[in-house]
Amino acid sequence: MDSTVGDVMTTGVATVDERTGYRDIVRTLVERRVSALPVLGADGRVVGVVSEEDLLHKEEFTTAGDRRPYRTPARARLRARLSPGGLLTESAEDKAAGSTAADVMTRPAVTIAPTASVVAAARLMERHGVKRLPVVDDGGLLLGIASRRDLLRVFQRADGDIAAAVEREIGAATSAVHGTVAAASVEDGVVTLTGSALHRSTAACLTRMAAGLEGVVSVDNRISWDVDDVLPPYITWRTL
């Protein structure tokens, strides 16, 4: 069974509330040796995330002789408020002038449920351009946090476990396809498939099945086939 976010998330997460001051945020980041903190609202729900990047805007817009934030052109300020995922956030300039978590945090927080798959979490991070996801329950209360490092834990799966999973997956498939025999071996997460099949498409299907299993780094398909029923990419049904 594939791992869920709840299986890999980090618990016992340090947090701040919206009223926490800038220096206290910095102190917590340093003491807990983390790069970001979930921000909780008055009801205990996650309302945002404050990261080192959010805090460093104060240095970005400050010079030794002038404590006033530099005023960027209006179009640039608007563009700065759009995150990679399309979320409207405070501009870097606004954050530079902030003094509390509510002022500098990125909002709204991009969160995920503990029952979501690790693959879903990775896609959500990519879509929104974030490095971590607060994990919340149905009521929005914090359960933990899932970072990119946490998601990589799935690749620590033992080769023996991966081999057993691949054998189960392809075994069920080959038993239903006449003339197909396949076996798998695994080394450092790389799956090698051997055997034979009547059609090339069957061998390709087994490769995709193995590649989709948790912990698989890549698949080396050495299954031989007799009939090439896979059309070259430059041939379409219209040209036939």
mmCIF file of C-alpha atoms in Angstrom:
data_model
loop_
_atom_site.group_PDB
_atom_site.id
_atom_site.type_symbol
_atom_site.label_atom_id
_atom_site.label_comp_id
_atom_site.label_asym_id
_atom_site.label_seq_id
_atom_site.Cartn_x
_atom_site.Cartn_y
_atom_site.Cartn_z
ATOM 1 C CA MET A 1 0.000 0.000 0.000
ATOM 2 C CA ASP A 2 1.391 3.426 -0.963
ATOM 3 C CA SER A 3 2.396 5.848 1.772
ATOM 4 C CA THR A 4 0.148 8.749 2.680
ATOM 5 C CA VAL A 5 1.129 12.219 3.830
ATOM 6 C CA GLY A 6 0.282 11.136 7.370
ATOM 7 C CA ASP A 7 2.895 8.376 7.128
ATOM 8 C CA VAL A 8 5.784 10.699 6.244
ATOM 9 C CA MET A 9 4.875 14.052 7.823
ATOM 10 C CA THR A 10 6.818 15.618 10.673
ATOM 11 C CA THR A 11 4.873 16.044 13.904
ATOM 12 C CA GLY A 12 5.516 18.230 16.946
ATOM 13 C CA VAL A 13 5.708 21.256 14.678
ATOM 14 C CA ALA A 14 6.689 24.663 16.065
ATOM 15 C CA THR A 15 4.112 27.354 15.304
ATOM 16 C CA VAL A 16 3.485 31.058 15.805
ATOM 17 C CA ASP A 17 0.270 33.052 15.941
ATOM 18 C CA GLU A 18 -0.674 36.109 13.933
ATOM 19 C CA ARG A 19 0.481 38.485 16.679
ATOM 20 C CA THR A 20 3.960 36.997 17.076
ATOM 21 C CA GLY A 21 6.615 39.664 16.537
ATOM 22 C CA TYR A 22 9.336 39.612 13.901
ATOM 23 C CA ARG A 23 12.191 38.920 16.337
ATOM 24 C CA ASP A 24 10.279 36.130 18.072
ATOM 25 C CA ILE A 25 9.662 34.498 14.694
ATOM 26 C CA VAL A 26 13.375 34.651 13.909
ATOM 27 C CA ARG A 27 14.229 33.265 17.345
ATOM 28 C CA THR A 28 11.882 30.321 16.903
ATOM 29 C CA LEU A 29 13.245 29.522 13.442
ATOM 30 C CA VAL A 30 16.811 29.518 14.772
ATOM 31 C CA GLU A 31 16.064 27.550 17.939
ATOM 32 C CA ARG A 32 14.012 24.887 16.154
ATOM 33 C CA ARG A 33 16.365 24.775 13.156
ATOM 34 C CA VAL A 34 13.561 25.022 10.612
ATOM 35 C CA SER A 35 13.064 27.274 7.608
ATOM 36 C CA ALA A 36 9.350 28.022 8.020
ATOM 37 C CA LEU A 37 6.561 28.046 10.593
ATOM 38 C CA PRO A 38 2.789 27.586 10.261
ATOM 39 C CA VAL A 39 0.837 30.604 11.505
ATOM 40 C CA LEU A 40 -2.269 29.874 13.578
ATOM 41 C CA GLY A 41 -5.324 32.086 13.860
ATOM 42 C CA ALA A 42 -7.244 32.804 17.050
ATOM 43 C CA ASP A 43 -9.298 29.623 16.532
ATOM 44 C CA GLY A 44 -6.194 27.458 16.185
ATOM 45 C CA ARG A 45 -6.577 26.911 12.457
ATOM 46 C CA VAL A 46 -3.711 27.376 10.020
ATOM 47 C CA VAL A 47 -4.019 30.758 8.289
ATOM 48 C CA GLY A 48 -0.601 31.085 6.678
ATOM 49 C CA VAL A 49 3.073 30.158 6.673
ATOM 50 C CA VAL A 50 6.005 32.421 7.499
ATOM 51 C CA SER A 51 9.356 31.424 6.030
ATOM 52 C CA GLU A 52 12.918 32.688 6.005
ATOM 53 C CA GLU A 53 12.200 34.092 2.553
ATOM 54 C CA ASP A 54 9.295 36.134 3.922
ATOM 55 C CA LEU A 55 11.493 37.549 6.666
ATOM 56 C CA LEU A 56 14.435 38.379 4.415
ATOM 57 C CA HIS A 57 12.380 40.904 2.462
ATOM 58 C CA LYS A 58 13.115 43.349 5.291
ATOM 59 C CA GLU A 59 16.804 43.192 4.349
ATOM 60 C CA GLU A 60 16.016 43.305 0.633
ATOM 61 C CA PHE A 61 14.183 46.635 0.880
ATOM 62 C CA THR A 62 16.414 48.237 3.484
ATOM 63 C CA THR A 63 19.741 50.008 3.040
ATOM 64 C CA ALA A 64 22.145 51.193 5.703
ATOM 65 C CA GLY A 65 21.246 54.839 5.186
ATOM 66 C CA ASP A 66 17.559 54.600 4.455
ATOM 67 C CA ARG A 67 15.057 52.596 6.525
ATOM 68 C CA ARG A 68 12.154 53.289 4.141
ATOM 69 C CA PRO A 69 11.113 50.456 1.789
ATOM 70 C CA TYR A 70 11.853 51.130 -1.855
ATOM 71 C CA ARG A 71 8.625 51.865 -3.784
ATOM 72 C CA THR A 72 8.523 49.659 -6.869
ATOM 73 C CA PRO A 73 6.370 50.560 -9.897
ATOM 74 C CA ALA A 74 2.683 49.702 -9.533
ATOM 75 C CA ARG A 75 2.785 46.960 -12.190
ATOM 76 C CA ALA A 76 5.764 45.279 -10.504
ATOM 77 C CA ARG A 77 4.031 45.434 -7.118
ATOM 78 C CA LEU A 78 0.950 43.749 -8.545
ATOM 79 C CA ARG A 79 3.036 41.070 -10.231
ATOM 80 C CA ALA A 80 4.852 40.396 -6.959
ATOM 81 C CA ARG A 81 1.561 39.564 -5.304
ATOM 82 C CA LEU A 82 0.877 36.622 -7.585
ATOM 83 C CA SER A 83 2.474 33.404 -6.373
ATOM 84 C CA PRO A 84 3.465 30.593 -8.821
ATOM 85 C CA GLY A 85 0.186 28.872 -7.970
ATOM 86 C CA GLY A 86 -1.873 31.953 -8.736
ATOM 87 C CA LEU A 87 -2.558 32.821 -5.091
ATOM 88 C CA LEU A 88 -2.791 36.488 -4.180
ATOM 89 C CA THR A 89 -0.194 37.259 -1.501
ATOM 90 C CA GLU A 90 1.345 40.269 0.140
ATOM 91 C CA SER A 91 4.042 41.883 -1.990
ATOM 92 C CA ALA A 92 7.687 41.701 -0.976
ATOM 93 C CA GLU A 93 7.558 45.439 -0.288
ATOM 94 C CA ASP A 94 4.604 45.096 2.073
ATOM 95 C CA LYS A 95 6.312 42.282 3.943
ATOM 96 C CA ALA A 96 9.466 44.337 4.320
ATOM 97 C CA ALA A 97 7.507 46.894 6.356
ATOM 98 C CA GLY A 98 5.803 44.242 8.517
ATOM 99 C CA SER A 99 6.484 43.578 12.188
ATOM 100 C CA THR A 100 4.228 40.610 13.028
ATOM 101 C CA ALA A 101 3.520 37.176 11.573
ATOM 102 C CA ALA A 102 0.239 38.484 10.154
ATOM 103 C CA ASP A 103 2.196 41.155 8.248
ATOM 104 C CA VAL A 104 4.880 38.956 6.722
ATOM 105 C CA MET A 105 3.324 35.517 6.301
ATOM 106 C CA THR A 106 2.306 33.978 2.988
ATOM 107 C CA ARG A 107 -1.436 33.498 2.877
ATOM 108 C CA PRO A 108 -3.630 31.609 2.449
ATOM 109 C CA ALA A 109 -1.730 28.531 3.563
ATOM 110 C CA VAL A 110 -1.620 25.709 1.028
ATOM 111 C CA THR A 111 -2.569 22.712 3.181
ATOM 112 C CA ILE A 112 -3.158 19.014 2.675
ATOM 113 C CA ALA A 113 -5.007 16.192 4.443
ATOM 114 C CA PRO A 114 -3.083 13.352 6.131
ATOM 115 C CA THR A 115 -4.909 10.814 3.962
ATOM 116 C CA ALA A 116 -3.625 12.318 0.699
ATOM 117 C CA SER A 117 -1.004 10.374 -1.219
ATOM 118 C CA VAL A 118 2.640 11.401 -1.312
ATOM 119 C CA VAL A 119 2.276 11.841 -5.089
ATOM 120 C CA ALA A 120 -0.636 14.245 -4.567
ATOM 121 C CA ALA A 121 1.455 16.225 -2.074
ATOM 122 C CA ALA A 122 4.368 16.495 -4.509
ATOM 123 C CA ARG A 123 2.045 17.734 -7.259
ATOM 124 C CA LEU A 124 0.476 20.289 -4.921
ATOM 125 C CA MET A 125 3.909 21.632 -3.965
ATOM 126 C CA GLU A 126 4.867 21.941 -7.617
ATOM 127 C CA ARG A 127 1.608 23.632 -8.583
ATOM 128 C CA HIS A 128 1.875 26.309 -5.917
ATOM 129 C CA GLY A 129 5.655 26.654 -5.836
ATOM 130 C CA VAL A 130 5.960 25.840 -2.118
ATOM 131 C CA LYS A 131 8.505 23.739 -0.245
ATOM 132 C CA ARG A 132 6.272 22.466 2.552
ATOM 133 C CA LEU A 133 2.630 21.782 3.303
ATOM 134 C CA PRO A 134 0.894 22.090 6.679
ATOM 135 C CA VAL A 135 -1.088 18.908 7.257
ATOM 136 C CA VAL A 136 -4.517 19.603 8.713
ATOM 137 C CA ASP A 137 -7.584 17.667 9.814
ATOM 138 C CA ASP A 138 -11.115 18.194 8.525
ATOM 139 C CA GLY A 139 -11.502 21.188 10.834
ATOM 140 C CA GLY A 140 -8.332 22.900 9.651
ATOM 141 C CA LEU A 141 -6.362 22.130 12.811
ATOM 142 C CA LEU A 142 -2.659 21.420 12.421
ATOM 143 C CA LEU A 143 -1.497 17.794 12.615
ATOM 144 C CA GLY A 144 2.015 18.136 11.216
ATOM 145 C CA ILE A 145 3.979 19.413 8.258
ATOM 146 C CA ALA A 146 5.185 17.681 5.091
ATOM 147 C CA SER A 147 8.373 18.993 3.525
ATOM 148 C CA ARG A 148 10.057 17.967 0.310
ATOM 149 C CA ARG A 149 12.537 15.987 2.397
ATOM 150 C CA ASP A 150 9.674 14.111 4.056
ATOM 151 C CA LEU A 151 8.246 13.143 0.672
ATOM 152 C CA LEU A 152 11.608 11.721 -0.403
ATOM 153 C CA ARG A 153 11.392 9.111 2.362
ATOM 154 C CA VAL A 154 9.419 6.857 0.030
ATOM 155 C CA PHE A 155 12.655 6.255 -1.897
ATOM 156 C CA GLN A 156 14.154 4.628 1.195
ATOM 157 C CA ARG A 157 11.932 1.603 0.624
ATOM 158 C CA ALA A 158 13.965 -1.607 0.719
ATOM 159 C CA ASP A 159 14.742 -3.298 -2.601
ATOM 160 C CA GLY A 160 13.151 -6.521 -1.360
ATOM 161 C CA ASP A 161 9.883 -4.737 -0.594
ATOM 162 C CA ILE A 162 9.897 -3.073 -4.007
ATOM 163 C CA ALA A 163 10.599 -6.388 -5.755
ATOM 164 C CA ALA A 164 7.713 -8.063 -3.942
ATOM 165 C CA ALA A 165 5.362 -5.221 -4.891
ATOM 166 C CA VAL A 166 6.444 -5.345 -8.551
ATOM 167 C CA GLU A 167 6.017 -9.111 -8.682
ATOM 168 C CA ARG A 168 2.493 -8.818 -7.296
ATOM 169 C CA GLU A 169 1.575 -6.056 -9.722
ATOM 170 C CA ILE A 170 2.930 -7.629 -12.891
ATOM 171 C CA GLY A 171 1.916 -11.115 -11.783
ATOM 172 C CA ALA A 172 -1.744 -10.156 -11.765
ATOM 173 C CA ALA A 173 -1.347 -8.564 -15.201
ATOM 174 C CA THR A 174 0.606 -11.366 -16.891
ATOM 175 C CA SER A 175 -1.812 -14.026 -15.671
ATOM 176 C CA ALA A 176 -4.535 -12.317 -17.689
ATOM 177 C CA VAL A 177 -2.478 -11.877 -20.884
ATOM 178 C CA HIS A 178 -1.785 -14.959 -22.983
ATOM 179 C CA GLY A 179 1.825 -15.602 -23.872
ATOM 180 C CA THR A 180 3.325 -13.196 -21.329
ATOM 181 C CA VAL A 181 5.977 -14.199 -18.817
ATOM 182 C CA ALA A 182 7.779 -11.591 -16.714
ATOM 183 C CA ALA A 183 10.049 -11.381 -13.694
ATOM 184 C CA ALA A 184 11.587 -8.490 -11.777
ATOM 185 C CA SER A 185 14.762 -7.769 -9.878
ATOM 186 C CA VAL A 186 15.597 -4.586 -7.970
ATOM 187 C CA GLU A 187 18.888 -2.914 -7.098
ATOM 188 C CA ASP A 188 19.094 0.543 -5.495
ATOM 189 C CA GLY A 189 15.485 1.192 -6.470
ATOM 190 C CA VAL A 190 16.076 0.387 -10.165
ATOM 191 C CA VAL A 191 13.709 -2.324 -11.414
ATOM 192 C CA THR A 192 14.867 -4.677 -14.162
ATOM 193 C CA LEU A 193 12.076 -6.512 -15.987
ATOM 194 C CA THR A 194 12.865 -9.686 -17.928
ATOM 195 C CA GLY A 195 10.731 -12.197 -19.782
ATOM 196 C CA SER A 196 8.739 -12.289 -22.990
ATOM 197 C CA ALA A 197 5.442 -11.061 -24.404
ATOM 198 C CA LEU A 198 3.586 -11.435 -27.661
ATOM 199 C CA HIS A 199 3.033 -7.689 -28.116
ATOM 200 C CA ARG A 200 5.346 -4.745 -27.548
ATOM 201 C CA SER A 201 2.457 -2.814 -25.990
ATOM 202 C CA THR A 202 2.210 -5.431 -23.243
ATOM 203 C CA ALA A 203 5.878 -4.968 -22.344
ATOM 204 C CA ALA A 204 5.381 -1.196 -22.303
ATOM 205 C CA CYS A 205 2.330 -1.532 -20.063
ATOM 206 C CA LEU A 206 4.271 -3.641 -17.544
ATOM 207 C CA THR A 207 6.980 -0.981 -17.498
ATOM 208 C CA ARG A 208 4.478 1.754 -16.675
ATOM 209 C CA MET A 209 2.934 -0.372 -13.945
ATOM 210 C CA ALA A 210 6.308 -0.963 -12.292
ATOM 211 C CA ALA A 211 7.356 2.673 -12.625
ATOM 212 C CA GLY A 212 4.244 3.826 -10.776
ATOM 213 C CA LEU A 213 5.008 1.838 -7.641
ATOM 214 C CA GLU A 214 6.285 3.562 -4.518
ATOM 215 C CA GLY A 215 10.053 3.704 -4.151
ATOM 216 C CA VAL A 216 10.866 2.863 -7.781
ATOM 217 C CA VAL A 217 13.619 5.094 -9.152
ATOM 218 C CA SER A 218 13.518 3.834 -12.751
ATOM 219 C CA VAL A 219 12.684 0.742 -14.810
ATOM 220 C CA ASP A 220 14.988 -1.128 -17.203
ATOM 221 C CA ASN A 221 12.666 -3.014 -19.559
ATOM 222 C CA ARG A 222 14.363 -6.104 -21.010
ATOM 223 C CA ILE A 223 11.184 -7.958 -21.912
ATOM 224 C CA SER A 224 11.359 -9.365 -25.443
ATOM 225 C CA TRP A 225 8.331 -9.222 -27.757
ATOM 226 C CA ASP A 226 7.290 -10.665 -31.130
ATOM 227 C CA VAL A 227 4.770 -8.207 -32.587
ATOM 228 C CA ASP A 228 5.384 -4.453 -32.648
ATOM 229 C CA ASP A 229 1.910 -3.009 -32.224
ATOM 230 C CA VAL A 230 3.126 0.375 -30.971
ATOM 231 C CA LEU A 231 2.821 3.077 -33.614
ATOM 232 C CA PRO A 232 5.765 5.458 -34.107
ATOM 233 C CA PRO A 233 4.944 8.941 -32.762
ATOM 234 C CA TYR A 234 4.953 10.465 -36.246
ATOM 235 C CA ILE A 235 2.222 8.096 -37.531
ATOM 236 C CA THR A 236 -1.410 8.907 -36.824
ATOM 237 C CA TRP A 237 -4.588 7.062 -37.643
ATOM 238 C CA ARG A 238 -5.338 9.718 -40.255
ATOM 239 C CA THR A 239 -2.191 8.821 -42.228
ATOM 240 C CA LEU A 240 -2.932 5.099 -42.270
#
